[in-house]
Every structure is written in structure tokens, then in C-alpha cells.
Coordinates of C-alpha atoms in Angstrom, one line a residue:
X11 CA 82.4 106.8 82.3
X12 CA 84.7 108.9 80.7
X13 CA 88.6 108.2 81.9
X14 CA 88.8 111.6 83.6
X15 CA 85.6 111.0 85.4
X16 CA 87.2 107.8 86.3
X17 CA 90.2 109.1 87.2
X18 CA 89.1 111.5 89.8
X19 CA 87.1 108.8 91.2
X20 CA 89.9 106.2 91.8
X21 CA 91.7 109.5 93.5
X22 CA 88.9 111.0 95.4
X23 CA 88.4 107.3 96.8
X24 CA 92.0 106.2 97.7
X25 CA 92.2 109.5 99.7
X26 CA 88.4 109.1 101.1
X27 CA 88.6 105.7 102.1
X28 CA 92.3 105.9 104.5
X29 CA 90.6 109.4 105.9
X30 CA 87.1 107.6 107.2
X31 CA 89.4 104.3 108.6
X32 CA 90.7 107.0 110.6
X33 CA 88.6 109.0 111.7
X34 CA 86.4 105.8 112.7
X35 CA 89.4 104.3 114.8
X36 CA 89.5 108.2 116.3
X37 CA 86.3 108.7 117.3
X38 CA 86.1 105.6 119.6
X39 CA 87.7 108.3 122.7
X40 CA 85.8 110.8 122.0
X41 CA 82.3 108.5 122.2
X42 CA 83.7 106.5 125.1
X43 CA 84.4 109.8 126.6
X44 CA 81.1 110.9 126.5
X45 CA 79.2 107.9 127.5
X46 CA 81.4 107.1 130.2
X47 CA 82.2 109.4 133.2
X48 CA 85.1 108.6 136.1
X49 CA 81.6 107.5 138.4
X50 CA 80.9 105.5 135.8
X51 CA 78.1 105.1 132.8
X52 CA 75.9 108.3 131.8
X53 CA 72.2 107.9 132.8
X54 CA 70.6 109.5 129.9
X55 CA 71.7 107.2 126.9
X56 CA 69.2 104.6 126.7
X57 CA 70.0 100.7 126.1
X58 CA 68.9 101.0 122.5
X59 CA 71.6 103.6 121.8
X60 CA 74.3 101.4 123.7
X61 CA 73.6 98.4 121.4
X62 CA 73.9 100.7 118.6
X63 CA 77.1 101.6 119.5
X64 CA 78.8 98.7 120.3
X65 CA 77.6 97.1 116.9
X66 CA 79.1 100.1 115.7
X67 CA 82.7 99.6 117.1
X68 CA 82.7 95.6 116.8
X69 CA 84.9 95.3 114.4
X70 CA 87.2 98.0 116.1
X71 CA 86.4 96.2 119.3
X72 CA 87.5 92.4 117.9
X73 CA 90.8 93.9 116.9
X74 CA 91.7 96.0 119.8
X75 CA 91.0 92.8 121.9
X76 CA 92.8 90.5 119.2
X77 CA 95.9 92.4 120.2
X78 CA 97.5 93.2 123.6
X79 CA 99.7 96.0 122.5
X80 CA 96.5 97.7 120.8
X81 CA 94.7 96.9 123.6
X82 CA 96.6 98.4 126.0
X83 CA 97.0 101.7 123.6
X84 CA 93.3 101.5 123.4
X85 CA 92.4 101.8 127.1
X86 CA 94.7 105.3 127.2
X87 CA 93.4 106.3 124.8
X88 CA 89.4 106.3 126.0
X89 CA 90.5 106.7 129.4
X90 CA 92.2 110.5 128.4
X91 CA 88.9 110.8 126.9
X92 CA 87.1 109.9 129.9
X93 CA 89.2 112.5 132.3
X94 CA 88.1 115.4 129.5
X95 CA 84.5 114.9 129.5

């Protein structure tokens, strides 16, 4: 690989990489907001798609618990996205 082809690489990927960490810890409220309503769970997504999810946002998940400042940022955060959906 030539050095500029490298080069690019190393800085498409150290601005890629932060951006995705991101926007997975961000779209947590915005899924919680859907699946969840103030009555309580949606009735169309099926059990398969809430296993999915959850393996998803396990790592997330062990952190946020791991932590009660995080955790309690965490639970504002889905339930704002809860009162917009």
C-alpha cells in the first residue's frame, strides 16, 4: 500500500471510528423511544427483534449499569425520547 493510500486510511479511520462510538451511544433514545411508549412496550415488534436489540446495546447496557452517574444520565435520556415518540 502506497504511504498516501495509507495515510488517508489512518485519517479516514481515526475520524470514522470516534463518529460511529457516537452515534451508537446516541441512537440508544431514539430506539428506546420508539419501542417504548408512556403505556408501556409497542405491540408490533416481535420477541425476535427485542433480542436483537438488546444484544445490540449490551455492551452499552453493561456500562451504563456499571455506573450510577451514567445510569442516571441514561434514563433521561431514553425517557425524553419516550415523551417524543
Amino acid at each position: 500500500m502506497s504511504e498516501k493510500k495509507r495515510s488517508f486510511l489512518i485519517r479516514f479511520l481515526s475520524a470514522a471510528l470516534p463518529l460511529l462510538l457516537v452515534l451508537y451511544v446516541l441512537s440508544v433514545g431514539p430506539v428506546s423511544g420508539y419501542i417504548n411508549t408512556p403505556s408501556g412496550v409497542r405491540k408490533d415488534v416481535s420477541p425476535e427483534s427485542m433480542e436483537r436489540i438488546a444484544t445490540f446495546y449490551a455492551p452499552l447496557s453493561w456500562v451504563v449499569r456499571s455506573n450510577d452517574i451514567l445510569l442516571k444520565i441514561a434514563d433521561k435520556y431514553v425517557d425524553f425520547w419516550i415523551r417524543i415518540f
